[in-house]
Amino acid sequence: MQAEQQLSKTLKPRHLSMIAIAGVIGAGLFVGSGAAIQQAGPGILVAYAAAGLVVILVMRMLGEMAAAHPETGSFSTYADKALGRWAGFSIGWLYAWFWIIVLGVEATAGAAIMHRWVPGVDQWQWALVLMVLLTLTNVASVKSYGEFEFWFASVKVAAIIVFLLLGVTAILGFLPGVDAPGLANLTGNGGFFPNGPGAVLAGVLVVVFSFFGAEIATIAAGESENPVDAVKKAVKSTVWRILVFYIGSVAIVVTLLPWNDASVAKSPYVAVIELFGIPGAGTIMDVVVLTSVLSCLNSGLYTASRMLFSLSTRGDAPKSWRKISKRGVPVSAVLASTVVGFVTVGLNYLSPDKVFLFMVNTSGAIALFVWLVIATSQLILRRRMGAAARELELKMWFFPYLTWLSIAAIMALIVGMIIVPQTREALLLSVALAALVVAIGVFRYRKGGVKRPGAEVLEAEPGDKVSSRP
């Protein structure tokens, strides 16, 4: 697409590496993991491993398509070709909506921390400052986004690495003042599965959404100097990122502290830092969480704007959103993303328990919808390729068996959201929103009535040339 070729290609390998890492390290790991541990006990490690496996498989499938043909629209453009124009339209808009809602959530979370530090400034004013700051960063250039994300991610990675090193030292009994716990906290207090296997299955639903964001690297790859290599590295590193950062750090928490300790539910990482005897544990974690929030704001705005830009280039969004500045930034798409972001921030203060909560719940299951579309698209596109699939630089493992297994696992998670009362409302509202968007997409493209810009490219046969389209 001609419009996409004008995007700046200034993201460097170090930017992409950190963007890939930052995508799976959010505030949910540092804060939300406490509720998950309280729900399932030490068995939550099984939930993290199961959810992580699904994400690893989904990223491998997405990586196969993205390495063959990097696109700013990523899975939305692949859904276009695999399932039909209505599918690319629908999943693109749902994905953009998810990240636009995230802007309001994260801006509010960051503002709460800033207000604790500087109570003289109202919380809504801090939320406004954070939104404006990250908007200016994204409007300036894609390189400025990459630099901010690089340093945000560096802080998070450094914090987790220090946490892991101190944790392993404490578990081995080499940390002064901390007794080696052995297996007491893993097997005591009710055992490894104190609340039964059912709690672990419910825990999967809690933790699975913590991994959403890993796919951002495949979207950002379209603005890198070497997109194919960037995608391959990001996908291949997903395994160790999940194993080390998530499962490794949570394993340290449940090994060092009893799972039912009140401090674990409140803030597991703060509780462990206090166990180490490090002063100012709460403040340290506030800094790390604030960094995670800013990182999520930065990436959320970038991701939403690029998806809106991609939709625009394909005729699925206003034409003005495809305009690109001299610095290679789709400024109109960035500003369009922030408009709703600013509105959600306002609604969070005006009506946090009604309107804002309703909007958040409409995005509650979008991650599962995105993963389902990725898996289905890969299954269809790979089969269309036939013998040409041998030339792919990055392949899905044991195709099609693991692809079908992934689809079954995602469907099971969706069914699980119906069964578990705490997630039922979010699923129903997400399904209602998805049904509305799909209905619009089907109506818009009934009988092939609307021709998109660049449709002739999307309609090329995948078996013709691997390098042009997976």
Short mmCIF file of C-alpha atoms in Angstrom, two decimals:
data_model
loop_
_atom_site.label_atom_id
_atom_site.label_comp_id
_atom_site.label_asym_id
_atom_site.label_seq_id
_atom_site.Cartn_x
_atom_site.Cartn_y
_atom_site.Cartn_z
CA MET A 1 0.00 0.00 0.00
CA GLN A 2 1.36 3.32 -0.99
CA ALA A 3 0.20 5.12 2.12
CA GLU A 4 1.89 2.63 4.42
CA GLN A 5 5.19 3.00 2.56
CA GLN A 6 5.33 6.62 3.69
CA LEU A 7 5.38 5.72 7.37
CA SER A 8 8.69 6.43 9.04
CA LYS A 9 11.05 3.42 9.24
CA THR A 10 13.09 4.71 12.17
CA LEU A 11 12.42 2.08 14.83
CA LYS A 12 15.70 0.30 15.54
CA PRO A 13 16.23 -3.31 16.69
CA ARG A 14 16.72 -2.21 20.30
CA HIS A 15 13.39 -0.37 20.15
CA LEU A 16 11.58 -3.43 18.78
CA SER A 17 13.21 -5.71 21.36
CA MET A 18 12.01 -3.55 24.25
CA ILE A 19 8.59 -2.98 22.68
CA ALA A 20 8.20 -6.75 22.52
CA ILE A 21 9.24 -7.11 26.15
CA ALA A 22 7.11 -4.19 27.35
CA GLY A 23 4.09 -5.69 25.63
CA VAL A 24 3.82 -8.48 28.21
CA ILE A 25 5.00 -6.64 31.33
CA GLY A 26 2.19 -4.44 32.53
CA ALA A 27 0.91 -3.14 35.83
CA GLY A 28 -1.26 -6.27 35.96
CA LEU A 29 1.82 -8.36 36.75
CA PHE A 30 2.86 -6.19 39.69
CA VAL A 31 -0.61 -5.51 41.09
CA GLY A 32 -3.18 -7.91 39.60
CA SER A 33 -1.18 -11.06 40.31
CA GLY A 34 -2.05 -10.74 44.02
CA ALA A 35 -5.74 -11.44 43.41
CA ALA A 36 -4.85 -14.38 41.17
CA ILE A 37 -2.60 -15.90 43.86
CA GLN A 38 -5.33 -15.51 46.49
CA GLN A 39 -7.75 -17.29 44.20
CA ALA A 40 -5.68 -20.35 43.29
CA GLY A 41 -2.78 -20.46 45.76
CA PRO A 42 0.60 -21.77 44.52
CA GLY A 43 -1.35 -23.57 41.78
CA ILE A 44 -1.62 -20.20 40.04
CA LEU A 45 1.73 -21.13 38.47
CA VAL A 46 -0.15 -23.74 36.42
CA ALA A 47 -2.60 -21.04 35.32
CA TYR A 48 0.22 -18.73 34.24
CA ALA A 49 1.89 -21.60 32.38
CA ALA A 50 -1.35 -22.56 30.60
CA ALA A 51 -2.20 -18.99 29.65
CA GLY A 52 1.40 -18.39 28.59
CA LEU A 53 1.31 -21.45 26.34
CA VAL A 54 -1.75 -20.12 24.52
CA VAL A 55 -0.03 -16.76 23.98
CA ILE A 56 3.17 -18.42 22.75
CA LEU A 57 1.21 -20.42 20.17
CA VAL A 58 -0.81 -17.40 19.06
CA MET A 59 2.34 -15.30 18.68
CA ARG A 60 3.97 -18.04 16.63
CA MET A 61 1.00 -18.07 14.27
CA LEU A 62 0.96 -14.29 14.02
CA GLY A 63 4.72 -14.30 13.54
CA GLU A 64 4.41 -16.69 10.61
CA MET A 65 2.08 -14.29 8.81
CA ALA A 66 3.89 -11.11 9.85
CA ALA A 67 7.36 -12.35 8.90
CA ALA A 68 6.09 -13.24 5.43
CA HIS A 69 4.45 -9.84 5.01
CA PRO A 70 4.82 -7.19 7.78
CA GLU A 71 1.77 -4.93 7.95
CA THR A 72 0.91 -1.98 10.18
CA GLY A 73 -2.58 -3.48 10.35
CA SER A 74 -1.10 -6.86 11.36
CA PHE A 75 -3.79 -9.48 12.05
CA SER A 76 -6.55 -7.17 10.79
CA THR A 77 -5.09 -7.22 7.27
CA TYR A 78 -4.55 -10.99 7.44
CA ALA A 79 -8.18 -11.46 8.53
CA ASP A 80 -9.14 -9.38 5.48
CA LYS A 81 -7.69 -11.97 3.20
CA ALA A 82 -8.42 -15.14 5.15
CA LEU A 83 -11.99 -14.52 6.31
CA GLY A 84 -13.24 -11.61 4.23
CA ARG A 85 -13.28 -7.85 4.31
CA TRP A 86 -15.92 -7.80 7.02
CA ALA A 87 -13.53 -9.67 9.33
CA GLY A 88 -10.60 -7.28 8.88
CA PHE A 89 -12.97 -4.36 9.40
CA SER A 90 -14.49 -5.88 12.54
CA ILE A 91 -11.38 -7.08 14.36
CA GLY A 92 -9.48 -3.90 13.46
CA TRP A 93 -12.11 -1.67 15.02
CA LEU A 94 -12.53 -3.91 18.08
CA TYR A 95 -8.77 -3.93 18.65
CA ALA A 96 -8.51 -0.15 18.30
CA TRP A 97 -11.42 0.22 20.74
CA PHE A 98 -9.67 -2.00 23.28
CA TRP A 99 -6.54 0.16 23.35
CA ILE A 100 -8.49 3.41 23.33
CA ILE A 101 -10.31 2.24 26.47
CA VAL A 102 -6.97 1.21 27.97
CA LEU A 103 -5.82 4.84 27.64
CA GLY A 104 -8.51 5.94 30.09
CA VAL A 105 -7.81 3.09 32.51
CA GLU A 106 -4.04 3.59 32.57
CA ALA A 107 -4.19 7.39 32.71
CA THR A 108 -6.42 7.07 35.77
CA ALA A 109 -4.07 4.55 37.42
CA GLY A 110 -1.03 6.76 36.77
CA ALA A 111 -2.84 9.83 38.03
CA ALA A 112 -3.69 8.07 41.30
CA ILE A 113 0.02 7.42 41.95
CA MET A 114 1.01 10.99 41.06
CA HIS A 115 -1.74 12.36 43.30
CA ARG A 116 -0.34 10.35 46.24
CA TRP A 117 3.06 11.92 45.65
CA VAL A 118 1.76 15.44 44.97
CA PRO A 119 -1.66 15.71 46.65
CA GLY A 120 -1.82 19.43 45.90
CA VAL A 121 -2.67 18.61 42.27
CA ASP A 122 -6.07 17.00 41.68
CA GLN A 123 -6.12 13.48 40.25
CA TRP A 124 -8.02 14.51 37.12
CA GLN A 125 -5.33 17.14 36.42
CA TRP A 126 -2.60 14.50 36.60
CA ALA A 127 -4.58 12.28 34.23
CA LEU A 128 -4.81 15.19 31.80
CA VAL A 129 -1.07 15.89 32.07
CA LEU A 130 -0.18 12.25 31.39
CA MET A 131 -2.50 12.05 28.38
CA VAL A 132 -1.12 15.27 26.89
CA LEU A 133 2.49 14.21 27.49
CA LEU A 134 2.13 10.86 25.75
CA THR A 135 0.07 12.41 22.94
CA LEU A 136 2.88 14.86 22.19
CA THR A 137 5.39 12.00 22.28
CA ASN A 138 3.44 10.01 19.70
CA VAL A 139 2.78 13.02 17.48
CA ALA A 140 6.45 14.05 17.43
CA SER A 141 7.82 10.96 15.68
CA VAL A 142 7.74 7.19 15.81
CA LYS A 143 11.34 7.33 17.00
CA SER A 144 10.31 9.34 20.06
CA TYR A 145 7.68 6.70 20.81
CA GLY A 146 10.36 4.03 20.45
CA GLU A 147 12.78 5.88 22.73
CA PHE A 148 10.19 6.41 25.44
CA GLU A 149 9.16 2.77 25.24
CA PHE A 150 12.79 1.64 25.30
CA TRP A 151 13.47 3.44 28.59
CA PHE A 152 10.11 2.56 30.14
CA ALA A 153 10.71 -1.10 29.33
CA SER A 154 14.30 -0.89 30.58
CA VAL A 155 13.10 0.21 34.01
CA LYS A 156 10.58 -2.63 34.16
CA VAL A 157 13.08 -5.24 33.00
CA ALA A 158 15.76 -4.00 35.40
CA ALA A 159 13.29 -4.10 38.30
CA ILE A 160 12.22 -7.67 37.53
CA ILE A 161 15.79 -8.88 37.04
CA VAL A 162 16.83 -7.45 40.43
CA PHE A 163 13.69 -8.99 41.96
CA LEU A 164 14.51 -12.39 40.44
CA LEU A 165 18.14 -12.31 41.57
CA LEU A 166 17.25 -11.34 45.14
CA GLY A 167 14.43 -13.89 45.16
CA VAL A 168 16.62 -16.79 44.05
CA THR A 169 19.28 -15.72 46.57
CA ALA A 170 16.66 -15.71 49.36
CA ILE A 171 15.22 -19.09 48.34
CA LEU A 172 18.70 -20.61 48.43
CA GLY A 173 19.25 -19.15 51.91
CA PHE A 174 22.05 -16.77 50.92
CA LEU A 175 20.22 -13.50 51.64
CA PRO A 176 21.05 -12.14 55.13
CA GLY A 177 18.06 -11.88 57.43
CA VAL A 178 15.80 -14.10 55.31
CA ASP A 179 15.40 -17.79 56.15
CA ALA A 180 15.28 -20.23 53.25
CA PRO A 181 11.59 -21.29 53.01
CA GLY A 182 12.16 -24.60 51.26
CA LEU A 183 8.85 -26.02 49.99
CA ALA A 184 6.83 -24.98 53.05
CA ASN A 185 4.84 -22.25 51.30
CA LEU A 186 4.25 -24.37 48.19
CA THR A 187 3.00 -27.51 49.91
CA GLY A 188 1.75 -26.12 53.24
CA ASN A 189 -1.37 -24.02 53.91
CA GLY A 190 -3.65 -26.42 52.09
CA GLY A 191 -1.18 -27.79 49.56
CA PHE A 192 -0.25 -26.72 46.03
CA PHE A 193 -3.94 -26.58 45.01
CA PRO A 194 -5.56 -25.33 48.24
CA ASN A 195 -8.82 -24.34 46.54
CA GLY A 196 -8.92 -27.23 44.08
CA PRO A 197 -8.25 -27.52 40.33
CA GLY A 198 -11.37 -25.48 39.59
CA ALA A 199 -9.75 -22.41 41.14
CA VAL A 200 -6.79 -22.87 38.82
CA LEU A 201 -9.06 -22.93 35.79
CA ALA A 202 -10.74 -19.75 37.02
CA GLY A 203 -7.27 -18.31 37.58
CA VAL A 204 -6.45 -18.82 33.93
CA LEU A 205 -9.24 -16.39 33.06
CA VAL A 206 -7.71 -13.82 35.41
CA VAL A 207 -4.13 -14.08 34.20
CA VAL A 208 -4.67 -14.69 30.47
CA PHE A 209 -5.45 -11.03 29.85
CA SER A 210 -2.16 -9.99 31.45
CA PHE A 211 -0.39 -11.33 28.36
CA PHE A 212 -2.36 -9.26 25.85
CA GLY A 213 -0.02 -6.77 24.19
CA ALA A 214 2.63 -9.18 22.95
CA GLU A 215 1.29 -8.65 19.43
CA ILE A 216 2.24 -4.94 19.46
CA ALA A 217 5.72 -5.81 18.22
CA THR A 218 4.29 -7.18 14.96
CA ILE A 219 2.44 -3.90 14.40
CA ALA A 220 5.49 -1.77 15.20
CA ALA A 221 7.67 -3.93 12.92
CA GLY A 222 6.10 -2.19 9.93
CA GLU A 223 7.97 0.97 10.96
CA SER A 224 11.32 -0.68 11.60
CA GLU A 225 14.43 -0.74 9.46
CA ASN A 226 14.28 -4.51 9.03
CA PRO A 227 10.71 -5.66 9.77
CA VAL A 228 11.14 -9.36 8.97
CA ASP A 229 14.09 -9.82 11.35
CA ALA A 230 12.28 -7.74 13.99
CA VAL A 231 9.20 -9.97 13.84
CA LYS A 232 11.24 -13.17 14.01
CA LYS A 233 13.19 -11.99 17.07
CA ALA A 234 10.06 -10.73 18.85
CA VAL A 235 8.16 -13.97 18.30
CA LYS A 236 11.06 -16.24 19.25
CA SER A 237 11.71 -14.29 22.45
CA THR A 238 8.10 -14.59 23.61
CA VAL A 239 8.81 -17.97 25.22
CA TRP A 240 11.61 -16.85 27.53
CA ARG A 241 9.91 -13.55 28.30
CA ILE A 242 6.84 -15.34 29.64
CA LEU A 243 8.86 -18.02 31.44
CA VAL A 244 11.28 -15.61 33.11
CA PHE A 245 9.27 -12.49 33.79
CA TYR A 246 5.86 -13.91 34.63
CA ILE A 247 6.23 -17.49 35.80
CA GLY A 248 9.67 -16.83 37.34
CA SER A 249 8.66 -13.80 39.38
CA VAL A 250 5.31 -15.26 40.51
CA ALA A 251 7.13 -18.47 41.52
CA ILE A 252 9.36 -16.41 43.79
CA VAL A 253 6.34 -14.76 45.42
CA VAL A 254 4.53 -18.02 46.23
CA THR A 255 7.76 -19.70 47.36
CA LEU A 256 8.83 -16.95 49.75
CA LEU A 257 5.42 -16.04 51.19
CA PRO A 258 2.30 -17.97 52.21
CA TRP A 259 -0.27 -17.62 49.42
CA ASN A 260 -3.02 -16.65 51.88
CA ASP A 261 -1.02 -13.87 53.55
CA ALA A 262 -2.97 -10.60 53.50
CA SER A 263 0.08 -8.70 52.19
CA VAL A 264 0.19 -10.95 49.11
CA ALA A 265 -3.39 -10.07 48.17
CA LYS A 266 -2.71 -6.37 48.60
CA SER A 267 0.59 -6.16 46.70
CA PRO A 268 2.67 -9.35 46.33
CA TYR A 269 5.81 -7.65 45.05
CA VAL A 270 5.79 -5.02 47.78
CA ALA A 271 5.40 -7.81 50.35
CA VAL A 272 8.45 -9.65 48.98
CA ILE A 273 10.55 -6.46 48.83
CA GLU A 274 9.67 -5.77 52.46
CA LEU A 275 10.71 -9.35 53.29
CA PHE A 276 14.10 -8.57 51.76
CA GLY A 277 14.42 -5.69 54.24
CA ILE A 278 14.64 -3.03 51.55
CA PRO A 279 13.34 0.33 52.86
CA GLY A 280 10.68 2.22 50.94
CA ALA A 281 9.23 -0.91 49.28
CA GLY A 282 5.92 0.81 48.58
CA THR A 283 7.57 3.79 46.92
CA ILE A 284 9.84 1.56 44.85
CA MET A 285 6.86 -0.39 43.57
CA ASP A 286 4.94 2.83 42.89
CA VAL A 287 7.80 3.94 40.62
CA VAL A 288 7.80 0.60 38.79
CA VAL A 289 4.01 0.55 38.44
CA LEU A 290 3.96 4.18 37.24
CA THR A 291 6.58 3.26 34.63
CA SER A 292 4.42 0.33 33.54
CA VAL A 293 1.37 2.59 33.33
CA LEU A 294 3.22 5.17 31.21
CA SER A 295 4.55 2.38 29.01
CA CYS A 296 1.03 1.02 28.51
CA LEU A 297 -0.28 4.52 27.77
CA ASN A 298 2.50 5.09 25.26
CA SER A 299 2.03 1.75 23.50
CA GLY A 300 -1.76 1.89 23.71
CA LEU A 301 -1.87 5.22 21.93
CA TYR A 302 0.65 4.06 19.33
CA THR A 303 -1.18 0.78 18.69
CA ALA A 304 -4.65 2.31 18.48
CA SER A 305 -3.46 5.03 16.09
CA ARG A 306 -1.67 2.58 13.79
CA MET A 307 -4.70 0.32 13.62
CA LEU A 308 -6.92 3.31 12.80
CA PHE A 309 -4.38 4.38 10.18
CA SER A 310 -4.38 0.90 8.65
CA LEU A 311 -8.19 0.82 8.63
CA SER A 312 -8.18 4.19 6.89
CA THR A 313 -5.75 3.05 4.18
CA ARG A 314 -8.10 0.15 3.48
CA GLY A 315 -11.17 2.39 3.30
CA ASP A 316 -12.59 1.30 6.66
CA ALA A 317 -12.10 4.60 8.51
CA PRO A 318 -12.21 8.31 7.60
CA LYS A 319 -9.79 9.25 4.81
CA SER A 320 -8.27 12.04 6.91
CA TRP A 321 -6.78 9.46 9.28
CA ARG A 322 -4.41 8.20 6.60
CA LYS A 323 -2.62 11.56 6.34
CA ILE A 324 1.04 11.38 7.34
CA SER A 325 3.21 14.22 8.64
CA LYS A 326 6.65 15.11 7.30
CA ARG A 327 8.09 13.04 10.16
CA GLY A 328 6.24 9.97 8.91
CA VAL A 329 3.57 9.99 11.66
CA PRO A 330 -0.20 9.52 11.06
CA VAL A 331 -1.00 12.54 13.25
CA SER A 332 -4.74 12.53 12.52
CA ALA A 333 -5.02 8.89 13.60
CA VAL A 334 -3.07 9.65 16.79
CA LEU A 335 -5.34 12.57 17.66
CA ALA A 336 -8.45 10.54 16.82
CA SER A 337 -7.30 7.91 19.33
CA THR A 338 -6.74 10.49 22.05
CA VAL A 339 -10.17 12.11 21.68
CA VAL A 340 -11.93 9.03 23.06
CA GLY A 341 -9.06 8.55 25.49
CA PHE A 342 -9.66 12.00 26.97
CA VAL A 343 -13.41 11.30 27.11
CA THR A 344 -12.85 8.03 28.99
CA VAL A 345 -10.63 9.83 31.51
CA GLY A 346 -13.41 12.34 32.08
CA LEU A 347 -16.06 9.64 32.41
CA ASN A 348 -13.93 7.85 34.99
CA TYR A 349 -14.26 10.86 37.28
CA LEU A 350 -17.85 11.77 36.40
CA SER A 351 -19.35 8.28 36.40
CA PRO A 352 -16.80 5.63 37.43
CA ASP A 353 -19.35 3.02 38.52
CA LYS A 354 -21.69 3.25 35.54
CA VAL A 355 -20.62 4.68 32.20
CA PHE A 356 -16.88 4.12 32.58
CA LEU A 357 -17.28 0.59 33.95
CA PHE A 358 -19.70 -0.19 31.12
CA MET A 359 -17.16 0.95 28.52
CA VAL A 360 -14.37 -1.09 30.14
CA ASN A 361 -16.54 -4.20 30.18
CA THR A 362 -17.29 -3.89 26.47
CA SER A 363 -13.59 -4.55 25.84
CA GLY A 364 -13.28 -7.36 28.39
CA ALA A 365 -13.12 -10.30 25.95
CA ILE A 366 -11.63 -8.58 22.90
CA ALA A 367 -8.24 -10.18 23.57
CA LEU A 368 -9.79 -13.63 23.09
CA PHE A 369 -11.55 -12.51 19.91
CA VAL A 370 -8.26 -11.21 18.51
CA TRP A 371 -6.44 -14.44 19.31
CA LEU A 372 -9.24 -16.50 17.76
CA VAL A 373 -9.06 -14.44 14.55
CA ILE A 374 -5.26 -14.79 14.43
CA ALA A 375 -5.45 -18.58 14.77
CA THR A 376 -8.25 -18.94 12.23
CA SER A 377 -6.53 -16.64 9.73
CA GLN A 378 -3.26 -18.56 10.01
CA LEU A 379 -5.06 -21.88 9.52
CA ILE A 380 -6.75 -20.65 6.33
CA LEU A 381 -3.81 -18.74 4.83
CA ARG A 382 -1.33 -21.54 5.49
CA ARG A 383 -3.56 -24.10 3.82
CA ARG A 384 -4.02 -21.85 0.80
CA MET A 385 -0.29 -21.70 0.32
CA GLY A 386 0.15 -25.38 -0.28
CA ALA A 387 3.70 -26.35 -1.24
CA ALA A 388 4.81 -22.70 -1.14
CA ALA A 389 4.68 -22.89 2.68
CA ARG A 390 8.09 -24.58 2.62
CA GLU A 391 9.64 -21.19 1.81
CA LEU A 392 8.29 -19.47 4.93
CA GLU A 393 11.03 -18.00 7.11
CA LEU A 394 9.04 -18.55 10.30
CA LYS A 395 6.62 -21.45 10.63
CA MET A 396 3.97 -22.51 13.11
CA TRP A 397 5.00 -25.66 14.95
CA PHE A 398 3.26 -28.96 14.05
CA PHE A 399 0.76 -27.34 11.71
CA PRO A 400 -2.23 -27.78 11.72
CA TYR A 401 -2.47 -29.69 15.02
CA LEU A 402 -1.24 -26.94 17.35
CA THR A 403 -3.31 -24.38 15.46
CA TRP A 404 -6.45 -26.43 16.10
CA LEU A 405 -5.40 -26.93 19.72
CA SER A 406 -5.03 -23.16 20.11
CA ILE A 407 -8.48 -22.56 18.64
CA ALA A 408 -9.97 -25.13 21.03
CA ALA A 409 -8.17 -23.54 24.02
CA ILE A 410 -9.39 -20.04 23.13
CA MET A 411 -12.96 -21.30 22.71
CA ALA A 412 -12.67 -23.00 26.11
CA LEU A 413 -11.61 -19.69 27.66
CA ILE A 414 -14.62 -17.97 26.11
CA VAL A 415 -16.92 -20.67 27.54
CA GLY A 416 -15.13 -20.26 30.87
CA MET A 417 -15.98 -16.55 30.89
CA ILE A 418 -19.65 -17.50 30.59
CA ILE A 419 -19.45 -19.98 33.47
CA VAL A 420 -17.50 -17.77 35.91
CA PRO A 421 -19.89 -15.12 37.35
CA GLN A 422 -17.15 -12.48 37.72
CA THR A 423 -16.39 -12.48 33.98
CA ARG A 424 -19.84 -13.17 32.55
CA GLU A 425 -20.93 -9.53 32.22
CA ALA A 426 -17.70 -8.51 30.49
CA LEU A 427 -18.07 -11.36 27.99
CA LEU A 428 -21.72 -10.62 27.21
CA LEU A 429 -21.03 -6.92 26.68
CA SER A 430 -17.97 -7.71 24.54
CA VAL A 431 -20.01 -10.15 22.46
CA ALA A 432 -22.76 -7.53 22.03
CA LEU A 433 -20.22 -4.95 20.83
CA ALA A 434 -18.55 -7.50 18.54
CA ALA A 435 -21.92 -8.53 17.08
CA LEU A 436 -22.73 -4.89 16.33
CA VAL A 437 -19.36 -4.25 14.64
CA VAL A 438 -19.53 -7.51 12.66
CA ALA A 439 -23.07 -6.64 11.52
CA ILE A 440 -21.81 -3.28 10.26
CA GLY A 441 -18.90 -4.98 8.50
CA VAL A 442 -21.09 -7.61 6.84
CA PHE A 443 -23.62 -5.00 5.74
CA ARG A 444 -20.83 -2.77 4.41
CA TYR A 445 -19.21 -5.52 2.37
CA ARG A 446 -22.26 -7.55 1.36
CA LYS A 447 -21.86 -8.97 -2.14
CA GLY A 448 -18.44 -7.30 -2.36
CA GLY A 449 -20.13 -3.93 -2.76
CA VAL A 450 -17.29 -1.78 -1.40
CA LYS A 451 -13.85 -1.78 -2.98
CA ARG A 452 -11.01 -0.88 -0.64
CA PRO A 453 -7.87 0.97 -1.59
CA GLY A 454 -5.24 -1.64 -2.40
CA ALA A 455 -7.81 -4.42 -2.63
CA GLU A 456 -6.04 -5.86 -5.63
CA VAL A 457 -3.06 -6.54 -3.37
CA LEU A 458 -5.20 -8.21 -0.72
CA GLU A 459 -6.79 -10.43 -3.33
CA ALA A 460 -3.54 -11.82 -4.71
CA GLU A 461 -3.17 -15.57 -4.33
CA PRO A 462 -0.95 -16.52 -1.37
CA GLY A 463 0.69 -19.32 -3.28
CA ASP A 464 1.99 -17.00 -5.99
CA LYS A 465 4.85 -15.60 -3.95
CA VAL A 466 5.63 -16.13 -0.29
CA SER A 467 7.43 -12.84 0.05
CA SER A 468 4.39 -10.85 -1.04
CA ARG A 469 1.79 -12.41 1.28
CA PRO A 470 1.62 -15.38 3.62
#
